[in-house]
Short mmCIF file of C-alpha atoms in Angstrom, two decimals:
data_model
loop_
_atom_site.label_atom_id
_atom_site.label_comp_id
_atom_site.label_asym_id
_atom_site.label_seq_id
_atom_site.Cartn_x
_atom_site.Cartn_y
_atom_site.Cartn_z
CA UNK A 173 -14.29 -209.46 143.10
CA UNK A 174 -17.30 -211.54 144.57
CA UNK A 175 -16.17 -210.25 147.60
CA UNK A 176 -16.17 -206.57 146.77
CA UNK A 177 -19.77 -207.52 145.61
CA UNK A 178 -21.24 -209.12 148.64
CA UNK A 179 -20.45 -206.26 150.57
CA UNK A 180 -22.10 -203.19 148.01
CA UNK A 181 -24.49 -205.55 147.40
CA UNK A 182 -24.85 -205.45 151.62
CA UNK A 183 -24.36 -201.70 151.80
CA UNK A 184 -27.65 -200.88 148.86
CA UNK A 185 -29.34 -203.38 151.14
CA UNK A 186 -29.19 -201.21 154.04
CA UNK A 187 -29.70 -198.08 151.91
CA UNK A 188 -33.09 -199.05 149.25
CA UNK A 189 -35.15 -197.11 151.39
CA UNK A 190 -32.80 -193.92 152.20
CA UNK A 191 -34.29 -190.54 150.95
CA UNK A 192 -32.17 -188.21 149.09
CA UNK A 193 -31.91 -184.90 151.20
CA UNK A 194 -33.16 -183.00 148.42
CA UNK A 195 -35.97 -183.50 145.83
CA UNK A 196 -39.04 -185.19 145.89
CA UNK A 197 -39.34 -188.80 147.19
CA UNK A 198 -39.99 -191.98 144.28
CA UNK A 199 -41.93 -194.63 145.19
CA UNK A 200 -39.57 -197.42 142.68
CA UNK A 201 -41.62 -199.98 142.95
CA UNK A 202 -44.64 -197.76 140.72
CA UNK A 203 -41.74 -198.30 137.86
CA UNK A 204 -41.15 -201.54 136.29
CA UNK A 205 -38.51 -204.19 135.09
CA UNK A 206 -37.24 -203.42 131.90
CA UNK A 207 -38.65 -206.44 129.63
CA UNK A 208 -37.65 -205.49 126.15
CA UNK A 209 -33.90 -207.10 124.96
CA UNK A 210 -32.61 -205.24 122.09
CA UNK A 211 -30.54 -206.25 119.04
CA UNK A 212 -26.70 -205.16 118.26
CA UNK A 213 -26.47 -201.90 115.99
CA UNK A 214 -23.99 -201.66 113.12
CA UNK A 215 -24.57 -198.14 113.37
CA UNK A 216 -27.91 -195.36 114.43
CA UNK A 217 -28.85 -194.92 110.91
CA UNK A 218 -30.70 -198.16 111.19
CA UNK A 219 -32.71 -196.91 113.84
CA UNK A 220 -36.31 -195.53 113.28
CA UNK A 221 -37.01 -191.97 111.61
CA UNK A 222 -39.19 -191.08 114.69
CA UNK A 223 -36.23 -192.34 116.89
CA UNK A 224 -33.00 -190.66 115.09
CA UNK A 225 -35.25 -187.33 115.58
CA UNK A 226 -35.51 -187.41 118.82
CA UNK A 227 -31.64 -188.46 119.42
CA UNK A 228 -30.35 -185.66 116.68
CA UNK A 229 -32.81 -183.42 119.16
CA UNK A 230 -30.39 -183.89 121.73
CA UNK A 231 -27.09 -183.61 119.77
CA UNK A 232 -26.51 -187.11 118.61
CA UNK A 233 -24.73 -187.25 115.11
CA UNK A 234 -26.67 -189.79 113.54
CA UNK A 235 -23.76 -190.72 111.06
CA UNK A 236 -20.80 -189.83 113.58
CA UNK A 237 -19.01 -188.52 110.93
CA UNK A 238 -17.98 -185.47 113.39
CA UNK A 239 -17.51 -188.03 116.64
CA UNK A 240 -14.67 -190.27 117.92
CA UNK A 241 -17.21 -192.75 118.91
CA UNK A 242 -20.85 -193.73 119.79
CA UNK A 243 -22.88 -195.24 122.78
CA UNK A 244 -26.14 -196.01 122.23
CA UNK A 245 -28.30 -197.57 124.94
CA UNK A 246 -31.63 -198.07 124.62
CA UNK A 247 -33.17 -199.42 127.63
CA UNK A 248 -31.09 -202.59 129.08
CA UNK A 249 -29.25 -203.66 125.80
CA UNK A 250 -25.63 -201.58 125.05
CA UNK A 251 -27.10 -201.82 121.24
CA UNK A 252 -23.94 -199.89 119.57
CA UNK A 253 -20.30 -199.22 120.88
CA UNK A 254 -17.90 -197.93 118.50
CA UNK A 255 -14.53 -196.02 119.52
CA UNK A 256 -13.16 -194.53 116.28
CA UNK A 257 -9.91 -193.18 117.59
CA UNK A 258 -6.80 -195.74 118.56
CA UNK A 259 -6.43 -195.04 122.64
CA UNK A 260 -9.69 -194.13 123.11
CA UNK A 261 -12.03 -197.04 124.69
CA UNK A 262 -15.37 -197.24 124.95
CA UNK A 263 -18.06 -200.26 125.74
CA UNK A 264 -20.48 -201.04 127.94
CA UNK A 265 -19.86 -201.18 131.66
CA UNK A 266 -20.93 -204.76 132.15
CA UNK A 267 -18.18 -205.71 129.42
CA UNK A 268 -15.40 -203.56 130.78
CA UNK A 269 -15.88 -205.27 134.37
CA UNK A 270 -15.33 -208.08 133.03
CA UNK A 271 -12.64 -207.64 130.88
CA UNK A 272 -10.48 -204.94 133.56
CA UNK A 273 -10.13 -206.72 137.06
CA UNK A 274 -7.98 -203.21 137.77
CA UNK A 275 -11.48 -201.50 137.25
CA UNK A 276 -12.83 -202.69 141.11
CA UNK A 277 -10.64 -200.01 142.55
CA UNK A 278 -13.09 -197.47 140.52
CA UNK A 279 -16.46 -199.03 141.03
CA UNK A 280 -17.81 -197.27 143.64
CA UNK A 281 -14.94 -195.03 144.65
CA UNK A 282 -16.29 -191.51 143.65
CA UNK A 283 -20.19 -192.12 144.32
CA UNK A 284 -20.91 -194.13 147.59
CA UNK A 285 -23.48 -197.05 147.18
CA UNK A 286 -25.09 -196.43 149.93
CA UNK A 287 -25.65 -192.33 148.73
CA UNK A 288 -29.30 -193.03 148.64
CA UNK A 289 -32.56 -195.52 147.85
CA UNK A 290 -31.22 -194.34 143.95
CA UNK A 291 -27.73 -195.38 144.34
CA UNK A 292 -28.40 -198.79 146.29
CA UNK A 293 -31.31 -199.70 143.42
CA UNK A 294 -28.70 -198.98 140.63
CA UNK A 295 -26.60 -201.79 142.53
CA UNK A 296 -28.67 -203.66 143.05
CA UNK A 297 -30.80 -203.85 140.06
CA UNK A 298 -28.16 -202.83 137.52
CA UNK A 299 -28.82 -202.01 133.85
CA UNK A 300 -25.13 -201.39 132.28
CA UNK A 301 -24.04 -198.14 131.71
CA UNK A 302 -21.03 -196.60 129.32
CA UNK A 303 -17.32 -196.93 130.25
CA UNK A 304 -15.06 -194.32 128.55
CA UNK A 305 -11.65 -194.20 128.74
CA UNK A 306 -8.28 -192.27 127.34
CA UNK A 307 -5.13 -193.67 127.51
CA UNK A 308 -2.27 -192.03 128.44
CA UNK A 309 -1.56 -189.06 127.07
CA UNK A 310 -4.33 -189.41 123.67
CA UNK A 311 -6.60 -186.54 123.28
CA UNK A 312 -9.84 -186.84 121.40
CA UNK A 313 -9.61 -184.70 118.12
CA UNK A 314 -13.88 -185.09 117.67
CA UNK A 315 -16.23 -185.35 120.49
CA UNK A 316 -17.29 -189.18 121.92
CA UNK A 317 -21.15 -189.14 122.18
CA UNK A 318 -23.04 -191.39 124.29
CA UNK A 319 -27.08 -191.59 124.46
CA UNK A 320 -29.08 -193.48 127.05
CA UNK A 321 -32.32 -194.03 125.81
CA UNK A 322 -35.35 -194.81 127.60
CA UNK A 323 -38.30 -196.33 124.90
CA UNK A 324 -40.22 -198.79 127.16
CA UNK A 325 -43.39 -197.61 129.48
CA UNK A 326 -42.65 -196.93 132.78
CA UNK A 327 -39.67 -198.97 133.42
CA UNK A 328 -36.53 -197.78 135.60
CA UNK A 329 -33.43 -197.48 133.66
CA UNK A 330 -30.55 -197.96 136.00
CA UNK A 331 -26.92 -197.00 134.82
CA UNK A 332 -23.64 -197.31 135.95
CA UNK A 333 -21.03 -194.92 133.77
CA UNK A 334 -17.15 -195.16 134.47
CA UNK A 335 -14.94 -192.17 132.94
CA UNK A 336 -11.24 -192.49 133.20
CA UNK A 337 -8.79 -189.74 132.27
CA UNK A 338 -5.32 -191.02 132.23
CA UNK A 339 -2.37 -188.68 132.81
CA UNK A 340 -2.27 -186.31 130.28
CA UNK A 341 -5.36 -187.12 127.92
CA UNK A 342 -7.92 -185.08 126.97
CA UNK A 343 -11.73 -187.01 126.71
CA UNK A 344 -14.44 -184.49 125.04
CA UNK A 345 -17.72 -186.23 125.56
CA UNK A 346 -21.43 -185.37 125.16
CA UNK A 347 -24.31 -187.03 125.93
CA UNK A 348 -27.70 -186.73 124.90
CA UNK A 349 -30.32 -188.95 126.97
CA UNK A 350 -34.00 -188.96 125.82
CA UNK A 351 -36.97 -190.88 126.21
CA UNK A 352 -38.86 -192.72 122.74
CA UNK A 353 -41.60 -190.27 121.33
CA UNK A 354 -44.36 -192.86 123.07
CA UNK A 355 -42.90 -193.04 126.12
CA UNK A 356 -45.43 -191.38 129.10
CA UNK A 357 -43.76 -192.59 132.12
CA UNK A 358 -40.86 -193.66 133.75
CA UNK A 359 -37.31 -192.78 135.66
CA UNK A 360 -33.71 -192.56 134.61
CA UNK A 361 -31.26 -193.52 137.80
CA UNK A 362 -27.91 -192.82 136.52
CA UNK A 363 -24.77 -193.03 138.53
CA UNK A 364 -21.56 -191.73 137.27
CA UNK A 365 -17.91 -191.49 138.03
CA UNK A 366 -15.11 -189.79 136.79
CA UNK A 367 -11.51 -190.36 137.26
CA UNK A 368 -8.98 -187.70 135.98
CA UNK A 369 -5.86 -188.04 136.61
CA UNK A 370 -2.60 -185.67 136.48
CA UNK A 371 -2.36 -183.40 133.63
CA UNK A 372 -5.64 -184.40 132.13
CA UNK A 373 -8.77 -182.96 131.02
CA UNK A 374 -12.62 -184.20 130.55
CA UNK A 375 -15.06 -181.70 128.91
CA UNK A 376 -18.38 -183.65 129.56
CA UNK A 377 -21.46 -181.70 127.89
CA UNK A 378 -24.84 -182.93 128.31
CA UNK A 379 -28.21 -182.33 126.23
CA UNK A 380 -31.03 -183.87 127.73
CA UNK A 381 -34.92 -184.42 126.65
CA UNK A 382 -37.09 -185.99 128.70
CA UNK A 383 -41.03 -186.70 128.83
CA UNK A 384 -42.96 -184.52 131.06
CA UNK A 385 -44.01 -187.06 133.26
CA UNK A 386 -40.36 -189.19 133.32
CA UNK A 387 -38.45 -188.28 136.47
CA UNK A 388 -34.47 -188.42 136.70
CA UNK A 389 -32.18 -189.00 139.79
CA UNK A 390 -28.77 -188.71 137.90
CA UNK A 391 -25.91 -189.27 140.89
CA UNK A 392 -22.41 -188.12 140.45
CA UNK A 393 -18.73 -187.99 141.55
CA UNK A 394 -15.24 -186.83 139.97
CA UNK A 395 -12.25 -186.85 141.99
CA UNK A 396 -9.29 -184.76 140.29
CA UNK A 397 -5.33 -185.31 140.10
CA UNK A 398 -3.06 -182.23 140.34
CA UNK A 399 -3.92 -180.16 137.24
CA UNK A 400 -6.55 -181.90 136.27
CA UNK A 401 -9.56 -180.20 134.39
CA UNK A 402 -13.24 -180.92 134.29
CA UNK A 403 -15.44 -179.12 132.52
CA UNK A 404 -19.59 -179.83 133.18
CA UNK A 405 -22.12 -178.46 130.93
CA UNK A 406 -25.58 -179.39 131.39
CA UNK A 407 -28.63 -177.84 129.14
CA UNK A 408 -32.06 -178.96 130.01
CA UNK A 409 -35.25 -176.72 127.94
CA UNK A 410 -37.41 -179.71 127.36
CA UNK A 411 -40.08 -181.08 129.81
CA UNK A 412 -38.94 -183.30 132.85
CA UNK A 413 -41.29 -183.90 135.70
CA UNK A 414 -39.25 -183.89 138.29
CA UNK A 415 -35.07 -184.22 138.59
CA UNK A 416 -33.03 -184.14 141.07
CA UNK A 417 -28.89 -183.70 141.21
CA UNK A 418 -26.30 -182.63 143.28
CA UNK A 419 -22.63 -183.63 141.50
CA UNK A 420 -19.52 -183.34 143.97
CA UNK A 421 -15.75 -182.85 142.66
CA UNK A 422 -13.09 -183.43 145.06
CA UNK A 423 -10.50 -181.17 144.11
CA UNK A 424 -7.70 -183.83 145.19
CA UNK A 425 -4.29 -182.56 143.19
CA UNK A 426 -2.54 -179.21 143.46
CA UNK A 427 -3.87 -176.39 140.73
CA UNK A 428 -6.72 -178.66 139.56
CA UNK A 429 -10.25 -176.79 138.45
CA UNK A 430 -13.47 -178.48 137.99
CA UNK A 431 -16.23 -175.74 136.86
CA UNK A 432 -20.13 -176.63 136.50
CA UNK A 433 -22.20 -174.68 133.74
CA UNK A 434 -26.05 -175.48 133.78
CA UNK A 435 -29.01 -173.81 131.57
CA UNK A 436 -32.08 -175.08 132.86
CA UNK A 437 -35.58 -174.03 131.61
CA UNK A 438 -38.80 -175.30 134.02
CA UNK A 439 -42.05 -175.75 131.83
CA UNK A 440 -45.18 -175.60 133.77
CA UNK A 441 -45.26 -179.22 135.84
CA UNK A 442 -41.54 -179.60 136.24
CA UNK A 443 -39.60 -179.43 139.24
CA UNK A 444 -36.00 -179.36 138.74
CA UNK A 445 -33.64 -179.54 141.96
CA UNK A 446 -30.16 -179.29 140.95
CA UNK A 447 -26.93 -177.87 141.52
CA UNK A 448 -22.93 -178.55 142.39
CA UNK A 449 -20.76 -179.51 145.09
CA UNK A 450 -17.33 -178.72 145.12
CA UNK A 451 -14.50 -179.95 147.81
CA UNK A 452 -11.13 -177.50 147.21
CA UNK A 453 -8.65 -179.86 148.99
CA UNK A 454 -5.20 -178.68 147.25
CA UNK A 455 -3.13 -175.59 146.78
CA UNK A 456 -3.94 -173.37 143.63
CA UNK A 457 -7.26 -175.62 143.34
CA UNK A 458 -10.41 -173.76 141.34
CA UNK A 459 -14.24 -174.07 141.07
CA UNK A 460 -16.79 -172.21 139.48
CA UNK A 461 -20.60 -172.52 139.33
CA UNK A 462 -22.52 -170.44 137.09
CA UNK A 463 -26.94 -171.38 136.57
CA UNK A 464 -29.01 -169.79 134.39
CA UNK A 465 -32.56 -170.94 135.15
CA UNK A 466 -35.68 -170.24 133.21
CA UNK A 467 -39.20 -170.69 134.40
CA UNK A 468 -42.36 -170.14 132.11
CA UNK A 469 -44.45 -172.05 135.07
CA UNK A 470 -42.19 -174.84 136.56
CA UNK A 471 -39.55 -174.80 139.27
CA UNK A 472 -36.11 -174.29 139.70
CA UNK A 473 -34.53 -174.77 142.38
CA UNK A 474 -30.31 -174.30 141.82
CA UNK A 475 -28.28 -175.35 144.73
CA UNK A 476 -24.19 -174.33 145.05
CA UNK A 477 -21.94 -175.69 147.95
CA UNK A 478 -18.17 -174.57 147.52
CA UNK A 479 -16.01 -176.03 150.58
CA UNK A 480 -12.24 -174.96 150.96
CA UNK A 481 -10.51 -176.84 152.95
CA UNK A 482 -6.88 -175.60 152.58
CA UNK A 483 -5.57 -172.00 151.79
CA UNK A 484 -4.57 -170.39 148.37
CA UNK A 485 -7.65 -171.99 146.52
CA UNK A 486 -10.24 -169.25 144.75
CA UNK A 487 -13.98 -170.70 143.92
CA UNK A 488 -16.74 -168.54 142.55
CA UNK A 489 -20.70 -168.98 141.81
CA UNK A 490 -23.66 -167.38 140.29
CA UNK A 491 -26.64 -168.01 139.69
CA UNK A 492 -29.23 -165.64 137.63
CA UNK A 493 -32.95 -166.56 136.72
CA UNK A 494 -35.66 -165.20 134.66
CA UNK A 495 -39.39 -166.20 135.39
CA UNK A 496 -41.64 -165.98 132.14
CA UNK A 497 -44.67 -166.44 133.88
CA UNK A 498 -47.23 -165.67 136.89
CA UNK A 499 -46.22 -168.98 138.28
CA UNK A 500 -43.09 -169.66 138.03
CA UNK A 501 -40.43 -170.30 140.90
CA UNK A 502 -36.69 -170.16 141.17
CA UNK A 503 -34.72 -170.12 144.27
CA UNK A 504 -30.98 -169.98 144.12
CA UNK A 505 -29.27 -171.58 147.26
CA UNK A 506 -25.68 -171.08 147.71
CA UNK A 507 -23.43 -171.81 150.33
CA UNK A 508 -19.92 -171.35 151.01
CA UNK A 509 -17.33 -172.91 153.65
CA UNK A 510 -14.11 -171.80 154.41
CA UNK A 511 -12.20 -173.57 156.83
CA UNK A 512 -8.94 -172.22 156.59
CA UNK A 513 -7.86 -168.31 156.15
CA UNK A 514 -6.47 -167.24 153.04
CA UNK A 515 -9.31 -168.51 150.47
CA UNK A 516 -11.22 -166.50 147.82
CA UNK A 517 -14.62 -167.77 147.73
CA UNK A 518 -17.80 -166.05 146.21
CA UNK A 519 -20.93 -165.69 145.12
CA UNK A 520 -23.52 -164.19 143.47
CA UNK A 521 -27.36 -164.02 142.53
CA UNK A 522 -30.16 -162.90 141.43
CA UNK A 523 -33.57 -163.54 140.33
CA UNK A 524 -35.93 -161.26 138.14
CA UNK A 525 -38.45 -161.10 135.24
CA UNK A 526 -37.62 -159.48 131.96
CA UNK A 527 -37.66 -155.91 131.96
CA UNK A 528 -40.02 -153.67 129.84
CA UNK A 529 -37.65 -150.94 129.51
CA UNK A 530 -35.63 -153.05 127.60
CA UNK A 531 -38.34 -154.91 125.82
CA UNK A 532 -39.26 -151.40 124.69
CA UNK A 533 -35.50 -150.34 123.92
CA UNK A 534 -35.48 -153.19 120.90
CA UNK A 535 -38.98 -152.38 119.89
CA UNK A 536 -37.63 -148.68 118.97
CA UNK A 537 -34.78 -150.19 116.83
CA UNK A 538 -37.42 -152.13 114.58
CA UNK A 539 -38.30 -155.35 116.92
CA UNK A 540 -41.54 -156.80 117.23
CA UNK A 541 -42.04 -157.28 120.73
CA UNK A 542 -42.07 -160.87 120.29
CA UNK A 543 -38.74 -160.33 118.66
CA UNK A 544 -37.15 -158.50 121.11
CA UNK A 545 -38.22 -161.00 123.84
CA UNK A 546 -36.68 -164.01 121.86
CA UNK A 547 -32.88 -161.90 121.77
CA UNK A 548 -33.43 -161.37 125.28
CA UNK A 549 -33.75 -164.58 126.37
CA UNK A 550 -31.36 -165.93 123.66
CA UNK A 551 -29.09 -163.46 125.31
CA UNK A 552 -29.46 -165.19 128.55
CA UNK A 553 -28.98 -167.92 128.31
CA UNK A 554 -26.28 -167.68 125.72
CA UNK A 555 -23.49 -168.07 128.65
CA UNK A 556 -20.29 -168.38 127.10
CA UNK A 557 -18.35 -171.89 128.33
CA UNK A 558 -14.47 -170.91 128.69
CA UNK A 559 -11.93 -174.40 127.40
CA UNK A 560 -14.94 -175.92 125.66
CA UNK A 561 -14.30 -177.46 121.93
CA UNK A 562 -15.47 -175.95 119.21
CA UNK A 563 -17.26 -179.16 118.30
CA UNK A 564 -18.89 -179.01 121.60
CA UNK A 565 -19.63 -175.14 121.91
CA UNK A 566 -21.37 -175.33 118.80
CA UNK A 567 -23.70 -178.00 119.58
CA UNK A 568 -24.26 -175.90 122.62
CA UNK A 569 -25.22 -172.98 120.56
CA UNK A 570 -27.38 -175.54 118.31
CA UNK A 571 -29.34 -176.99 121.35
CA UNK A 572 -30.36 -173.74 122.89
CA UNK A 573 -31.30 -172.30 119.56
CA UNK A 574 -33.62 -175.11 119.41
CA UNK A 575 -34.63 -175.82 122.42
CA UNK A 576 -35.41 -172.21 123.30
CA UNK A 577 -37.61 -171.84 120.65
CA UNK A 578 -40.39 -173.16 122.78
CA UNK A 579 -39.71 -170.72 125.57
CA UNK A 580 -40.80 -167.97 123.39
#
């Protein structure tokens, strides 16, 4: 173990000053230590009224009557960990280190230390982090939720999350991470791995609010068994200064599918860089990326790279935005690699404004205008998630009611 450490600990040495390829460049040092040690939680309704808004906001059940289990982090402290559901772990990451020497051949294994200057300062200045984790063959019958919350002025919050999918589980998860209603300033670095192994399935649907001037380097990696499912949803309609992300799934085991939904609004003063990577290494393997991007002043920029690397494997993407406004900028940038015959890769885009004709079509059946611009956009970004929960489709729905409200 001390070991394995010495030698990340060598590699995010090398690395602290790496640029990402894509997004803009943080100075960390502007960001400080978090100072602030929190107490244990018996549960969130002890929290603050101001604070249990904004996690409910982003999907939290307050009560978790409708989850399996809770995560709260607020900061540095792992406040409240609470698996509900007998095969079904769920702790802190610092704690599950500890108690799992088995978990070393995880750490590090789908995200490389040495990614970036965010993936070396996670290492080497390491905040905790969730572990979640399905034993063989247990499926969740509610949805695990996990927040990550970020209350203290301009500190960096650096995370290390560990998802394992044994054989044949199924893990539905969602996440909402959000920063205290005071909070001006700061950055989320958030490094996450999932493992999921033959037969199983990980639905993993995030919510996320952050301040307009907090910036967000989340850095991901899921590496799939043979039929192995992972579903990604992320919704973002709330202010965020600047974010960058690029996830990669490594299609590993024959017939697995890994598909990436994102609904991403840009309010004037954000600039969002995201996307999905996707390596289609097995027979019968499957990936899909579908964007919907919004822009009522901010930017969007939605990246796609789908790689095949061995025949009979089909991947699709699309990307479709809407700008609400004279300054508003989307780009879509996808790319596609086949290196073998015998693949079915595609894509798809496009990038418009709303159109009057049809503005004018719902004004003749008794619309305001306003009106019929809220259904249009509603209907836009209403992108229906195939294999998602109904727990977890319906706090879909609920977010984007909400959070599109603002849009309009």
């Amino acid at each position: 173990m001390s070991q394995m450490l010495d030698d990340l600990t060598k590699r995010a040495e090398a690395a602290k000053d790496k640029k990402a390829p894509f997004g803009a460049d943080l100075d960390l040092d502007l960001y400080l230590k978090p100072s602030q040690k929190g107490q244990p939680l018996a549960d969130l309704t002890s929290l603050s009224a101001e604070d249990k808004a904004r996690l409910t906001a982003v999907g939290i059940d307050i009560l978790g009557k409708e989850r399996s289990g809770s995560f709260f982090q607020h900061d540095i402290t792992v406040n409240h960990s609470v698996s509900k559901q007998e095969g079904v772990e769920i702790m802190g990451t610092g704690q599950a280190l500890k108690k799992y020497d088995w978990l070393n051949d995880y750490y590090w294994k789908a995200v490389q230390v040495d990614q970036d200057k965010y993936t070396a300062h996670v290492q080497l200045h390491l905040n905790d982090g969730y572990f979640i984790r399905a034993l063989p063959g247990i499926k969740t019958t509610l949805p695990l939720q996990a927040c990550l919350y970020l209350k203290e002025e301009m500190i960096a919050q650096n995370v290390h999350n560990i998802i394992i999918a044994e054989e044949g589980s199924e893990l539905n998860i969602i996440t909402g991470c959000t920063t205290g209603p005071h909070v001006k300033g700061g950055v989320h670095l958030g490094v996450s791995e999932f493992f999921i192994k033959k037969g199983a399935k990980v639905s993993f649907t995030m919510i996320h609010a952050w301040h307009e001037d907090v910036a967000v380097r989340p850095r991901t990696g899921v590496i799939l068994e043979e039929d192995g499912v992972f579903l990604s949803n992320y919704i973002l309609l709330k202010e965020a200064r600047s974010l960058q992300m690029y996830p990669s799934a490594f299609l590993n085991g024959k017939n697995s599918i890994a598909r990436f939904n994102s609904i991403i609004a840009a309010l004037p003063g954000s600039h969002i860089d995201g996307g999905a990577r996707t390596y289609l290494r097995a027979e019968g393997a499957k990936a899909e990326i579908i964007s919907r991007a919004l822009s009522t002043g901010g930017t969007v920029i939605s990246r796609g790279q789908m790689i095949g690397e061995v025949a009979g494997v089909k991947a699709h993407m699309e990307c479709n935005g809407l700008i609400l406004s004279e300054r508003g900028v989307i780009a879509a940038v996808p790319e596609i690699e086949a290196q073998v015959a015998d693949v079915e890769m595609s894509h798809e885009a496009a990038v418009g404004k709303i159109a009057k004709e049809e503005i004018e079509y719902l004004m003749a059946r008794g619309l305001s205008e306003e009106e019929a611009t809220a259904t249009i956009i509603r209907g836009f970004l209403d992108v229906k998630i195939m294999g998602l929960p109904p727990h977890l489709e319906a706090a879909v729905r609920e977010a984007i009611e909400t959070g599109g409200k603002g849009l309009m």
